[in-house]
């Protein structure tokens, strides 16, 4: 165990090409997915918070339910969509990073939308009278809420990042864990552990843990700047 | 610039979930001076101000400014009992209403700086607005309302949670604004404040304008037993 741990450290700092390829792909897939999910989820959350319409409650309930979707099932769903005989089979995306990004987007968009909805809703309750009194247009209101809620919205986005980077089930199904192509941190760990290649698996695990810690530290620091009002 | 006054209320009424909160009220708000809205808790002071400003829907009767509503809205400002602080620095909070009117960021910040000086907020310009003390918050609210030079300023018990010195500062600012031509309509539950500031009085009771008139006359010879009791400091039911 201790030896495996030391080997893992050595591997991380040996700048092993395979290892860094895997890390790089993980980041590329996850960050792409988070950017897309944020572009969908943040405006959706803001829109749900500021607009009153007939089915709003149900949309929010569905959103919250989607947050709890088992990633494996999302993987299965995306697999069926993208498989050769599926409705989107023509794009040939299955077992590519694109498929992994699609699955990640489906998994984390509800999370980002739901968290940003709560944030914007609370801020809107606070600002409502003031912004109405100041005769703001709807666009000005949404801008003010997004801007003043930016820390919480960034936190919501980072929460999405945290969820995406550690996800394995869906990625495995739609990506296929193909070496030099769709192998990412989580799927590689699963594979190397299965093969008994503990040092490599642990090296990957250390990197994954480091990334998770960095994300959470960022969330924590954003919370602090909010209270201190530094930006 | 065309005046948005007078404001005419004819049988104006405000309901909330079927319950009558205020009205029917008949009243004309003319130009000039400071009108104090007084009355016991729950009498409808807040609702009346919100109704006039357009934050509360007029559910019956009519409320008509001298100009179309869209124009009238641009020349009013409202200061809330509990200050609403945007999550911004003081300078950006002050610049915000100017930015809304299309002023460039630099110009707006410049004006905000001048304004802060006038209100004694210059040392707080880079402070985070939600972290200010109660008195500072209310001063900022007032500065933010006055920076757009509204013709009519509504204030809902702005000094309710403030100590004596903060209250004195706010009153000085209000008197200066009045001297500069701002029409002020303000509610208070503080009889002393009403006597210090009022040119006219609206005495609210059970959602109605129970008695209105020139302040000196109202305080000297109130016409209704409820107003008499309220001025004396008795409990009015
Ligand atoms: N949002 C609301 N929903 C229902 N009733 C309200 C609401 N706001 C105020 N009221 C009621 O309207 C009446 C007048 O309230 P308000 O205008 O706040 O009085 P004041 O400011 O003189 O204390 C009170 O009976 C109060 O309970
Ligand atoms: Mg009130």
Tab-separated table of C-alpha atoms and ligand atoms in Angstrom:
chain	number	residue	atom	x	y	z
A	1	UNK	CA	0.000	0.000	0.000
A	2	UNK	CA	2.655	2.496	1.049
A	3	UNK	CA	4.848	1.385	-1.827
A	4	UNK	CA	1.948	1.754	-4.245
A	5	UNK	CA	1.400	5.266	-2.941
A	6	UNK	CA	5.040	6.197	-3.473
A	7	UNK	CA	4.996	4.696	-6.957
A	8	UNK	CA	1.913	6.748	-7.696
A	9	UNK	CA	3.643	9.966	-6.657
A	10	UNK	CA	6.679	9.075	-8.710
A	11	UNK	CA	4.446	8.494	-11.706
A	12	UNK	CA	2.647	11.806	-11.356
A	13	UNK	CA	5.940	13.690	-11.253
A	14	UNK	CA	7.607	11.617	-13.968
A	15	UNK	CA	5.385	13.422	-16.488
A	16	UNK	CA	4.421	10.095	-18.020
A	17	UNK	CA	2.940	10.855	-21.432
A	18	UNK	CA	0.027	8.442	-21.141
A	19	UNK	CA	-0.901	9.798	-17.754
A	20	UNK	CA	-0.908	13.388	-18.934
A	21	UNK	CA	-2.867	12.504	-22.043
A	22	UNK	CA	-5.566	11.067	-19.815
A	23	UNK	CA	-5.558	14.086	-17.505
A	24	UNK	CA	-5.715	16.434	-20.438
A	25	UNK	CA	-8.660	14.633	-22.034
A	26	UNK	CA	-10.506	14.586	-18.716
A	27	UNK	CA	-10.131	18.318	-18.398
A	28	UNK	CA	-11.036	18.941	-22.009
A	29	UNK	CA	-14.239	16.890	-21.846
A	30	UNK	CA	-15.297	18.173	-18.448
A	31	UNK	CA	-14.561	21.831	-19.077
A	32	UNK	CA	-16.291	21.750	-22.463
A	33	UNK	CA	-19.324	20.132	-20.863
A	34	UNK	CA	-19.363	22.644	-18.019
A	35	UNK	CA	-19.149	25.608	-20.384
A	36	UNK	CA	-22.031	24.292	-22.486
A	37	UNK	CA	-24.075	23.374	-19.415
A	38	UNK	CA	-23.482	26.816	-17.911
A	39	UNK	CA	-24.520	28.535	-21.132
A	40	UNK	CA	-27.799	26.606	-20.972
A	41	UNK	CA	-28.300	26.305	-17.225
A	42	UNK	CA	-27.544	29.832	-15.998
A	43	UNK	CA	-29.955	31.705	-18.287
A	44	UNK	CA	-32.555	28.965	-17.783
A	45	UNK	CA	-32.257	29.319	-14.006
A	46	UNK	CA	-32.471	33.111	-14.198
A	47	UNK	CA	-35.387	32.974	-16.556
A	48	UNK	CA	-37.293	30.576	-14.276
A	49	UNK	CA	-36.638	32.825	-11.303
A	50	UNK	CA	-37.874	36.058	-12.842
A	51	UNK	CA	-40.789	34.896	-14.977
A	52	UNK	CA	-44.105	33.708	-13.694
A	53	UNK	CA	-45.921	31.361	-15.991
A	54	UNK	CA	-48.516	28.666	-15.682
A	55	UNK	CA	-46.322	25.544	-15.648
A	56	UNK	CA	-43.360	27.045	-13.789
A	57	UNK	CA	-43.751	24.883	-10.688
A	58	UNK	CA	-43.724	21.761	-12.817
A	59	UNK	CA	-40.697	22.816	-14.819
A	60	UNK	CA	-38.825	23.387	-11.556
A	61	UNK	CA	-39.996	20.052	-10.155
A	62	UNK	CA	-38.817	18.297	-13.310
A	63	UNK	CA	-35.493	20.109	-13.101
A	64	UNK	CA	-34.999	18.969	-9.523
A	65	UNK	CA	-35.908	15.428	-10.491
A	66	UNK	CA	-33.427	15.507	-13.379
A	67	UNK	CA	-30.720	16.506	-10.916
A	68	UNK	CA	-31.069	13.081	-9.350
A	69	UNK	CA	-30.769	11.172	-12.630
A	70	UNK	CA	-28.448	8.171	-12.283
A	71	UNK	CA	-25.543	8.940	-14.656
A	72	UNK	CA	-25.485	5.332	-15.855
A	73	UNK	CA	-29.014	5.740	-17.160
A	74	UNK	CA	-28.039	8.973	-18.891
A	75	UNK	CA	-25.198	7.041	-20.452
A	76	UNK	CA	-27.550	4.366	-21.687
A	77	UNK	CA	-29.909	6.999	-23.074
A	78	UNK	CA	-27.148	8.859	-24.919
A	79	UNK	CA	-25.762	5.536	-26.154
A	80	UNK	CA	-29.101	4.667	-27.698
A	81	UNK	CA	-29.401	8.105	-29.275
A	82	UNK	CA	-25.948	7.977	-30.798
A	83	UNK	CA	-25.671	4.313	-31.718
A	84	UNK	CA	-25.595	3.531	-35.402
A	85	UNK	CA	-29.312	2.675	-35.485
A	86	UNK	CA	-30.308	5.524	-33.141
A	87	UNK	CA	-31.882	8.856	-34.196
A	88	UNK	CA	-28.526	10.677	-34.061
A	89	UNK	CA	-26.464	7.741	-35.241
A	90	UNK	CA	-25.542	9.497	-38.473
A	91	UNK	CA	-23.140	11.826	-36.697
A	92	UNK	CA	-20.858	8.956	-35.761
A	93	UNK	CA	-20.279	10.428	-32.317
A	94	UNK	CA	-20.502	7.280	-30.244
A	95	UNK	CA	-17.200	6.381	-28.555
A	96	UNK	CA	-15.834	9.874	-29.160
A	97	UNK	CA	-15.129	12.737	-26.724
A	98	UNK	CA	-18.178	14.454	-28.248
A	99	UNK	CA	-20.451	11.720	-26.918
A	100	UNK	CA	-18.877	12.066	-23.494
A	101	UNK	CA	-19.459	15.814	-23.534
A	102	UNK	CA	-23.113	15.303	-24.483
A	103	UNK	CA	-23.637	12.889	-21.587
A	104	UNK	CA	-21.898	15.242	-19.151
A	105	UNK	CA	-23.997	18.178	-20.320
A	106	UNK	CA	-27.188	16.204	-19.688
A	107	UNK	CA	-25.985	15.239	-16.232
A	108	UNK	CA	-24.888	18.655	-15.001
A	109	UNK	CA	-27.186	21.145	-16.753
A	110	UNK	CA	-30.082	20.416	-14.348
A	111	UNK	CA	-27.718	20.874	-11.411
A	112	UNK	CA	-26.441	24.237	-12.632
A	113	UNK	CA	-29.928	25.416	-13.640
A	114	UNK	CA	-31.428	24.400	-10.316
A	115	UNK	CA	-28.697	25.985	-8.177
A	116	UNK	CA	-28.721	29.184	-10.213
A	117	UNK	CA	-32.501	29.283	-10.068
A	118	UNK	CA	-32.393	29.221	-6.265
A	119	UNK	CA	-29.739	31.929	-6.175
A	120	UNK	CA	-31.484	34.239	-8.594
A	121	UNK	CA	-34.864	33.633	-6.994
A	122	UNK	CA	-33.581	34.671	-3.572
A	123	UNK	CA	-31.797	37.695	-4.999
A	124	UNK	CA	-34.881	38.667	-6.965
A	125	UNK	CA	-37.006	38.500	-3.816
A	126	UNK	CA	-34.513	40.866	-2.191
A	127	UNK	CA	-34.190	43.270	-5.140
A	128	UNK	CA	-37.756	43.109	-6.436
A	129	UNK	CA	-39.176	46.328	-5.010
A	130	UNK	CA	-36.017	48.314	-5.695
A	131	UNK	CA	-35.697	47.271	-9.312
A	132	UNK	CA	-39.392	47.798	-9.973
A	133	UNK	CA	-39.195	51.182	-8.291
A	134	UNK	CA	-36.222	52.127	-10.455
A	135	UNK	CA	-38.309	51.402	-13.511
A	136	UNK	CA	-35.969	48.779	-14.925
A	137	UNK	CA	-36.686	46.842	-18.077
A	138	UNK	CA	-36.817	43.068	-17.896
A	139	UNK	CA	-33.411	42.799	-19.522
A	140	UNK	CA	-31.924	45.258	-17.029
A	141	UNK	CA	-33.348	43.224	-14.158
A	142	UNK	CA	-31.893	39.975	-15.419
A	143	UNK	CA	-28.532	41.668	-16.002
A	144	UNK	CA	-28.473	43.082	-12.476
A	145	UNK	CA	-29.397	39.713	-10.965
A	146	UNK	CA	-26.823	37.790	-12.989
A	147	UNK	CA	-24.090	40.310	-12.235
A	148	UNK	CA	-24.782	40.683	-8.512
A	149	UNK	CA	-25.285	36.930	-8.197
A	150	UNK	CA	-22.099	36.145	-10.110
A	151	UNK	CA	-20.273	34.539	-7.215
A	152	UNK	CA	-23.105	32.166	-6.414
A	153	UNK	CA	-23.520	31.426	-10.100
A	154	UNK	CA	-19.841	30.647	-10.437
A	155	UNK	CA	-20.163	28.423	-7.394
A	156	UNK	CA	-23.061	26.603	-9.070
A	157	UNK	CA	-20.926	26.159	-12.166
A	158	UNK	CA	-18.019	24.817	-10.124
A	159	UNK	CA	-20.402	22.400	-8.418
A	160	UNK	CA	-21.220	21.170	-11.917
A	161	UNK	CA	-17.512	20.855	-12.638
A	162	UNK	CA	-17.016	18.854	-9.447
A	163	UNK	CA	-19.800	16.505	-10.381
A	164	UNK	CA	-18.612	16.092	-13.956
A	165	UNK	CA	-14.950	15.469	-13.256
A	166	UNK	CA	-15.650	12.520	-10.969
A	167	UNK	CA	-18.337	10.958	-13.130
A	168	UNK	CA	-17.627	7.485	-14.469
A	169	UNK	CA	-20.762	5.515	-15.386
A	170	UNK	CA	-22.089	7.487	-18.339
A	171	UNK	CA	-18.626	8.285	-19.659
A	172	UNK	CA	-17.704	4.640	-19.669
A	173	UNK	CA	-20.796	3.659	-21.649
A	174	UNK	CA	-20.731	6.362	-24.321
A	175	UNK	CA	-16.961	6.843	-24.518
A	176	UNK	CA	-15.940	3.235	-24.317
A	177	UNK	CA	-12.710	3.985	-22.436
A	178	UNK	CA	-10.623	3.633	-25.603
A	179	UNK	CA	-6.898	4.175	-25.107
A	180	UNK	CA	-5.536	7.399	-26.652
A	181	UNK	CA	-9.060	8.365	-27.615
A	182	UNK	CA	-11.710	8.394	-24.913
A	183	UNK	CA	-9.854	7.286	-21.808
A	184	UNK	CA	-10.267	9.754	-18.966
A	185	UNK	CA	-9.235	9.781	-15.291
A	186	UNK	CA	-12.249	7.991	-13.910
A	187	UNK	CA	-12.535	5.288	-16.553
A	188	UNK	CA	-8.791	4.704	-16.478
A	189	UNK	CA	-8.888	4.245	-12.715
A	190	UNK	CA	-11.654	1.661	-13.078
A	191	UNK	CA	-9.698	-0.175	-15.757
A	192	UNK	CA	-6.264	-0.096	-14.087
A	193	UNK	CA	-7.748	-1.196	-10.782
A	194	UNK	CA	-9.399	-4.120	-12.555
A	195	UNK	CA	-6.073	-5.039	-14.121
A	196	UNK	CA	-4.353	-4.916	-10.731
A	197	UNK	CA	-2.215	-1.996	-11.845
A	198	UNK	CA	-2.573	-0.195	-8.552
A	199	UNK	CA	0.273	2.293	-8.831
A	200	UNK	CA	-1.062	3.748	-12.056
A	201	UNK	CA	-4.632	3.745	-10.737
A	202	UNK	CA	-3.524	5.463	-7.562
A	203	UNK	CA	-1.534	8.051	-9.509
A	204	UNK	CA	-4.651	8.883	-11.465
A	205	UNK	CA	-6.645	8.882	-8.245
A	206	UNK	CA	-4.271	11.402	-6.668
A	207	UNK	CA	-4.697	13.714	-9.622
A	208	UNK	CA	-8.460	13.368	-9.455
A	209	UNK	CA	-8.460	14.111	-5.747
A	210	UNK	CA	-6.221	17.117	-6.309
A	211	UNK	CA	-8.607	18.460	-8.939
A	212	UNK	CA	-11.587	17.919	-6.640
A	213	UNK	CA	-9.801	19.722	-3.815
A	214	UNK	CA	-8.876	22.621	-6.082
A	215	UNK	CA	-12.495	22.970	-7.201
A	216	UNK	CA	-13.745	22.957	-3.628
A	217	UNK	CA	-11.104	25.448	-2.533
A	218	UNK	CA	-12.228	27.733	-5.314
A	219	UNK	CA	-15.829	27.422	-4.146
A	220	UNK	CA	-14.717	28.211	-0.616
A	221	UNK	CA	-12.694	31.232	-1.716
A	222	UNK	CA	-15.553	32.610	-3.773
A	223	UNK	CA	-17.715	32.406	-0.655
A	224	UNK	CA	-15.086	34.431	1.187
A	225	UNK	CA	-14.829	37.150	-1.441
A	226	UNK	CA	-18.613	37.454	-1.291
A	227	UNK	CA	-18.512	38.216	2.411
A	228	UNK	CA	-15.517	40.489	2.114
A	229	UNK	CA	-16.874	42.132	-1.001
A	230	UNK	CA	-13.583	41.998	-2.851
A	231	UNK	CA	-14.965	41.714	-6.350
B	1	UNK	CA	-39.110	70.012	-17.823
B	2	UNK	CA	-42.832	69.296	-17.440
B	3	UNK	CA	-44.022	68.630	-13.900
B	4	UNK	CA	-45.476	65.210	-13.172
B	5	UNK	CA	-47.632	66.791	-10.465
B	6	UNK	CA	-50.358	67.058	-9.439
B	7	UNK	CA	-51.127	63.443	-8.652
B	8	UNK	CA	-54.854	62.817	-8.416
B	9	UNK	CA	-56.367	59.893	-6.558
B	10	UNK	CA	-60.065	59.329	-7.060
B	11	UNK	CA	-61.576	56.558	-4.955
B	12	UNK	CA	-58.195	54.844	-5.290
B	13	UNK	CA	-58.223	51.476	-3.551
B	14	UNK	CA	-55.639	48.767	-2.883
B	15	UNK	CA	-56.576	45.143	-2.307
B	16	UNK	CA	-54.437	42.144	-1.511
B	17	UNK	CA	-55.929	38.679	-1.890
B	18	UNK	CA	-59.453	40.056	-1.643
B	19	UNK	CA	-58.738	42.089	1.482
B	20	UNK	CA	-58.996	45.872	1.322
B	21	UNK	CA	-55.761	47.401	2.574
B	22	UNK	CA	-56.263	51.040	1.664
B	23	UNK	CA	-59.031	53.185	0.256
B	24	UNK	CA	-61.163	54.359	-1.244
B	25	UNK	CA	-59.023	57.464	-1.112
B	26	UNK	CA	-59.663	60.836	-2.717
B	27	UNK	CA	-56.666	63.102	-2.648
B	28	UNK	CA	-54.622	65.492	-4.732
B	29	UNK	CA	-50.900	65.745	-4.245
B	30	UNK	CA	-49.884	69.224	-5.367
B	31	UNK	CA	-46.394	70.552	-5.886
B	32	UNK	CA	-44.095	71.936	-3.216
B	33	UNK	CA	-43.391	71.007	0.375
B	34	UNK	CA	-43.187	67.946	2.521
B	35	UNK	CA	-46.173	65.765	3.310
B	36	UNK	CA	-45.987	63.432	6.277
B	37	UNK	CA	-48.130	60.317	6.379
B	38	UNK	CA	-48.806	59.362	9.980
B	39	UNK	CA	-51.023	56.911	11.799
B	40	UNK	CA	-50.857	53.787	13.937
B	41	UNK	CA	-49.281	50.511	12.812
B	42	UNK	CA	-51.266	48.773	10.110
B	43	UNK	CA	-53.158	51.957	9.241
B	44	UNK	CA	-52.037	51.674	5.620
B	45	UNK	CA	-49.168	54.184	5.438
B	46	UNK	CA	-46.817	51.858	3.571
B	47	UNK	CA	-49.558	50.684	1.249
B	48	UNK	CA	-50.591	54.245	0.445
B	49	UNK	CA	-47.031	55.215	-0.523
B	50	UNK	CA	-46.577	52.072	-2.597
B	51	UNK	CA	-49.890	52.742	-4.288
B	52	UNK	CA	-48.883	56.277	-5.222
B	53	UNK	CA	-45.487	55.129	-6.481
B	54	UNK	CA	-46.955	52.283	-8.490
B	55	UNK	CA	-45.495	49.409	-6.492
B	56	UNK	CA	-48.993	48.452	-5.379
B	57	UNK	CA	-51.664	47.923	-7.986
B	58	UNK	CA	-54.638	50.236	-7.898
B	59	UNK	CA	-57.486	47.721	-7.654
B	60	UNK	CA	-60.280	50.267	-7.764
B	61	UNK	CA	-60.722	53.918	-8.620
B	62	UNK	CA	-58.004	55.839	-10.393
B	63	UNK	CA	-54.579	57.316	-9.792
B	64	UNK	CA	-53.528	59.847	-12.383
B	65	UNK	CA	-50.317	61.855	-12.735
B	66	UNK	CA	-50.192	65.031	-14.803
B	67	UNK	CA	-48.183	63.135	-17.416
B	68	UNK	CA	-48.459	59.563	-18.752
B	69	UNK	CA	-47.389	56.919	-16.239
B	70	UNK	CA	-44.211	55.924	-18.094
B	71	UNK	CA	-42.936	59.487	-17.849
B	72	UNK	CA	-44.117	59.922	-14.279
B	73	UNK	CA	-42.175	56.815	-13.227
B	74	UNK	CA	-38.909	58.365	-14.393
B	75	UNK	CA	-39.285	61.333	-12.051
B	76	UNK	CA	-39.969	59.459	-8.826
B	77	UNK	CA	-37.862	57.605	-6.328
B	78	UNK	CA	-38.691	55.495	-3.288
B	79	UNK	CA	-36.774	54.898	-0.064
B	80	UNK	CA	-37.825	51.733	1.740
B	81	UNK	CA	-38.155	51.237	5.480
B	82	UNK	CA	-35.643	48.371	5.347
B	83	UNK	CA	-32.888	49.572	3.011
B	84	UNK	CA	-32.441	47.337	-0.035
B	85	UNK	CA	-28.716	47.124	-0.628
B	86	UNK	CA	-27.481	45.807	-3.931
B	87	UNK	CA	-24.470	43.532	-3.597
B	88	UNK	CA	-22.082	46.142	-4.900
B	89	UNK	CA	-19.687	48.728	-3.622
B	90	UNK	CA	-21.167	51.999	-2.455
B	91	UNK	CA	-19.863	53.838	-5.525
B	92	UNK	CA	-21.445	51.323	-7.895
B	93	UNK	CA	-24.712	51.313	-5.953
B	94	UNK	CA	-24.870	55.063	-6.350
B	95	UNK	CA	-23.934	54.923	-10.015
B	96	UNK	CA	-26.523	52.234	-10.779
B	97	UNK	CA	-29.597	54.458	-11.291
B	98	UNK	CA	-27.535	56.669	-13.599
B	99	UNK	CA	-26.286	53.652	-15.528
B	100	UNK	CA	-29.918	52.566	-15.944
B	101	UNK	CA	-30.552	55.887	-17.647
B	102	UNK	CA	-27.797	55.227	-20.109
B	103	UNK	CA	-25.003	57.291	-18.547
B	104	UNK	CA	-21.507	56.000	-19.338
B	105	UNK	CA	-19.699	54.200	-16.539
B	106	UNK	CA	-17.035	56.851	-16.008
B	107	UNK	CA	-19.470	59.738	-15.931
B	108	UNK	CA	-21.803	57.834	-13.619
B	109	UNK	CA	-18.982	57.060	-11.204
B	110	UNK	CA	-17.905	60.692	-11.271
B	111	UNK	CA	-21.394	61.823	-10.382
B	112	UNK	CA	-21.598	59.118	-7.727
B	113	UNK	CA	-18.427	60.489	-6.158
B	114	UNK	CA	-19.790	64.031	-6.031
B	115	UNK	CA	-23.032	62.764	-4.610
B	116	UNK	CA	-21.232	60.722	-1.953
B	117	UNK	CA	-19.400	63.857	-0.868
B	118	UNK	CA	-22.636	65.752	-0.433
B	119	UNK	CA	-24.068	62.960	1.699
B	120	UNK	CA	-20.950	62.351	3.785
B	121	UNK	CA	-20.416	58.939	2.222
B	122	UNK	CA	-17.055	59.729	0.615
B	123	UNK	CA	-15.056	57.552	3.008
B	124	UNK	CA	-17.287	54.580	2.232
B	125	UNK	CA	-17.143	54.716	-1.559
B	126	UNK	CA	-15.283	51.439	-1.923
B	127	UNK	CA	-17.099	49.663	0.919
B	128	UNK	CA	-19.397	46.770	0.189
B	129	UNK	CA	-22.911	48.203	0.498
B	130	UNK	CA	-24.499	45.232	2.357
B	131	UNK	CA	-21.831	45.567	5.071
B	132	UNK	CA	-22.668	49.161	6.034
B	133	UNK	CA	-24.321	50.079	9.330
B	134	UNK	CA	-28.060	50.720	9.419
B	135	UNK	CA	-27.633	54.487	9.333
B	136	UNK	CA	-25.118	54.355	6.497
B	137	UNK	CA	-27.384	52.048	4.506
B	138	UNK	CA	-30.309	54.403	4.826
B	139	UNK	CA	-28.124	57.365	3.872
B	140	UNK	CA	-26.983	55.429	0.818
B	141	UNK	CA	-30.613	54.617	-0.057
B	142	UNK	CA	-31.442	58.275	0.161
B	143	UNK	CA	-28.427	59.325	-1.900
B	144	UNK	CA	-29.254	56.661	-4.500
B	145	UNK	CA	-32.822	57.980	-4.681
B	146	UNK	CA	-31.790	61.637	-4.958
B	147	UNK	CA	-28.939	61.152	-7.436
B	148	UNK	CA	-31.419	61.052	-10.310
B	149	UNK	CA	-32.988	64.304	-9.070
B	150	UNK	CA	-36.535	62.995	-8.877
B	151	UNK	CA	-39.372	65.469	-8.756
B	152	UNK	CA	-41.191	63.363	-6.158
B	153	UNK	CA	-39.471	61.376	-3.418
B	154	UNK	CA	-41.379	58.823	-1.370
B	155	UNK	CA	-39.946	57.582	1.919
B	156	UNK	CA	-41.445	54.849	4.068
B	157	UNK	CA	-40.419	55.339	7.697
B	158	UNK	CA	-36.783	55.896	6.701
B	159	UNK	CA	-35.677	56.528	10.279
B	160	UNK	CA	-37.638	53.733	11.946
B	161	UNK	CA	-34.532	51.713	12.815
B	162	UNK	CA	-32.056	54.547	13.269
B	163	UNK	CA	-30.628	56.281	16.325
B	164	UNK	CA	-30.883	59.990	17.035
B	165	UNK	CA	-27.805	61.222	15.210
B	166	UNK	CA	-28.497	59.197	12.065
B	167	UNK	CA	-32.075	60.466	12.130
B	168	UNK	CA	-30.843	64.052	12.417
B	169	UNK	CA	-28.575	63.585	9.389
B	170	UNK	CA	-31.394	62.141	7.310
B	171	UNK	CA	-33.727	64.966	8.291
B	172	UNK	CA	-31.113	67.560	7.310
B	173	UNK	CA	-30.728	65.912	3.903
B	174	UNK	CA	-34.497	65.880	3.436
B	175	UNK	CA	-34.839	69.550	4.312
B	176	UNK	CA	-32.073	70.403	1.845
B	177	UNK	CA	-33.771	68.331	-0.850
B	178	UNK	CA	-37.045	70.081	-0.159
B	179	UNK	CA	-35.347	73.459	-0.411
B	180	UNK	CA	-33.947	72.346	-3.774
B	181	UNK	CA	-37.486	71.696	-4.963
B	182	UNK	CA	-38.026	67.979	-4.374
B	183	UNK	CA	-41.598	67.112	-3.455
B	184	UNK	CA	-41.376	64.781	-0.472
B	185	UNK	CA	-43.982	62.330	0.774
B	186	UNK	CA	-42.863	60.431	3.820
B	187	UNK	CA	-44.444	58.180	6.408
B	188	UNK	CA	-43.389	58.074	10.018
B	189	UNK	CA	-44.648	56.766	13.313
B	190	UNK	CA	-42.548	59.362	15.146
B	191	UNK	CA	-44.771	62.283	16.176
B	192	UNK	CA	-41.759	64.447	16.928
B	193	UNK	CA	-40.402	63.917	13.445
B	194	UNK	CA	-43.783	64.694	11.913
B	195	UNK	CA	-43.957	67.960	13.836
B	196	UNK	CA	-40.394	68.874	12.884
B	197	UNK	CA	-40.723	68.244	9.173
B	198	UNK	CA	-44.313	68.363	7.987
B	199	UNK	CA	-45.846	71.080	5.879
B	200	UNK	CA	-48.914	68.905	5.345
B	201	UNK	CA	-50.190	65.841	7.105
B	202	UNK	CA	-52.117	62.775	6.022
B	203	UNK	CA	-53.455	60.930	9.040
B	204	UNK	CA	-54.170	57.324	8.075
B	205	UNK	CA	-56.525	55.176	10.082
B	206	UNK	CA	-57.944	51.779	9.113
B	207	UNK	CA	-56.816	52.158	5.522
B	208	UNK	CA	-58.483	55.518	5.052
B	209	UNK	CA	-57.248	59.102	4.966
B	210	UNK	CA	-58.932	59.918	8.197
B	211	UNK	CA	-57.813	63.515	8.251
B	212	UNK	CA	-55.621	65.630	5.991
B	213	UNK	CA	-54.482	69.213	6.159
B	214	UNK	CA	-51.821	71.794	6.887
B	215	UNK	CA	-49.480	70.514	9.577
B	216	UNK	CA	-49.694	73.473	11.965
B	217	UNK	CA	-53.486	73.351	12.007
B	218	UNK	CA	-53.636	69.583	12.249
B	219	UNK	CA	-51.366	69.450	15.262
B	220	UNK	CA	-53.025	72.436	16.962
B	221	UNK	CA	-56.651	71.532	16.362
B	222	UNK	CA	-57.184	67.976	15.122
B	223	UNK	CA	-60.775	67.504	14.022
B	224	UNK	CA	-61.364	63.831	14.755
B	225	UNK	CA	-61.141	62.068	18.125
B	226	UNK	CA	-58.769	59.448	16.621
B	227	UNK	CA	-56.335	62.120	15.435
B	228	UNK	CA	-56.589	63.906	18.769
B	229	UNK	CA	-55.791	60.683	20.610
B	230	UNK	CA	-52.920	59.868	18.251
B	231	UNK	CA	-51.314	63.287	18.677
B	232	UNK	CA	-51.634	63.052	22.438
B	233	UNK	CA	-49.840	59.725	22.274
B	234	UNK	CA	-52.804	57.608	23.317
B	235	UNK	CA	-53.265	54.208	21.797
B	236	UNK	CA	-55.533	54.456	18.761
B	237	UNK	CA	-57.488	51.362	17.781
C	1	LIG	N1	-48.528	41.816	1.540
C	1	LIG	C1	-49.627	41.946	2.313
C	1	LIG	N2	-50.571	40.993	2.302
C	1	LIG	C2	-51.673	41.099	3.059
C	1	LIG	N3	-51.901	42.122	3.892
C	1	LIG	C3	-50.990	43.103	3.940
C	1	LIG	C4	-49.815	43.080	3.172
C	1	LIG	N4	-49.091	44.194	3.438
C	1	LIG	C5	-49.798	44.870	4.340
C	1	LIG	N5	-50.954	44.238	4.660
C	1	LIG	C6	-51.986	44.703	5.566
C	1	LIG	O1	-52.392	45.959	5.108
C	1	LIG	C7	-52.678	46.810	6.182
C	1	LIG	C8	-51.897	48.101	6.044
C	1	LIG	O2	-50.531	47.799	6.166
C	1	LIG	P1	-49.396	48.885	5.992
C	1	LIG	O3	-49.672	49.674	4.787
C	1	LIG	O4	-48.113	48.165	6.055
C	1	LIG	O5	-49.588	49.781	7.277
C	1	LIG	P2	-48.550	50.738	8.011
C	1	LIG	O6	-47.420	50.989	7.089
C	1	LIG	O7	-49.354	51.942	8.333
C	1	LIG	O8	-48.126	50.048	9.257
C	1	LIG	C9	-52.368	46.040	7.448
C	1	LIG	O9	-53.562	45.538	7.966
C	1	LIG	C10	-51.487	44.923	6.961
C	1	LIG	O10	-51.678	43.790	7.776
C	2	LIG	MG1	-45.419	50.564	7.263
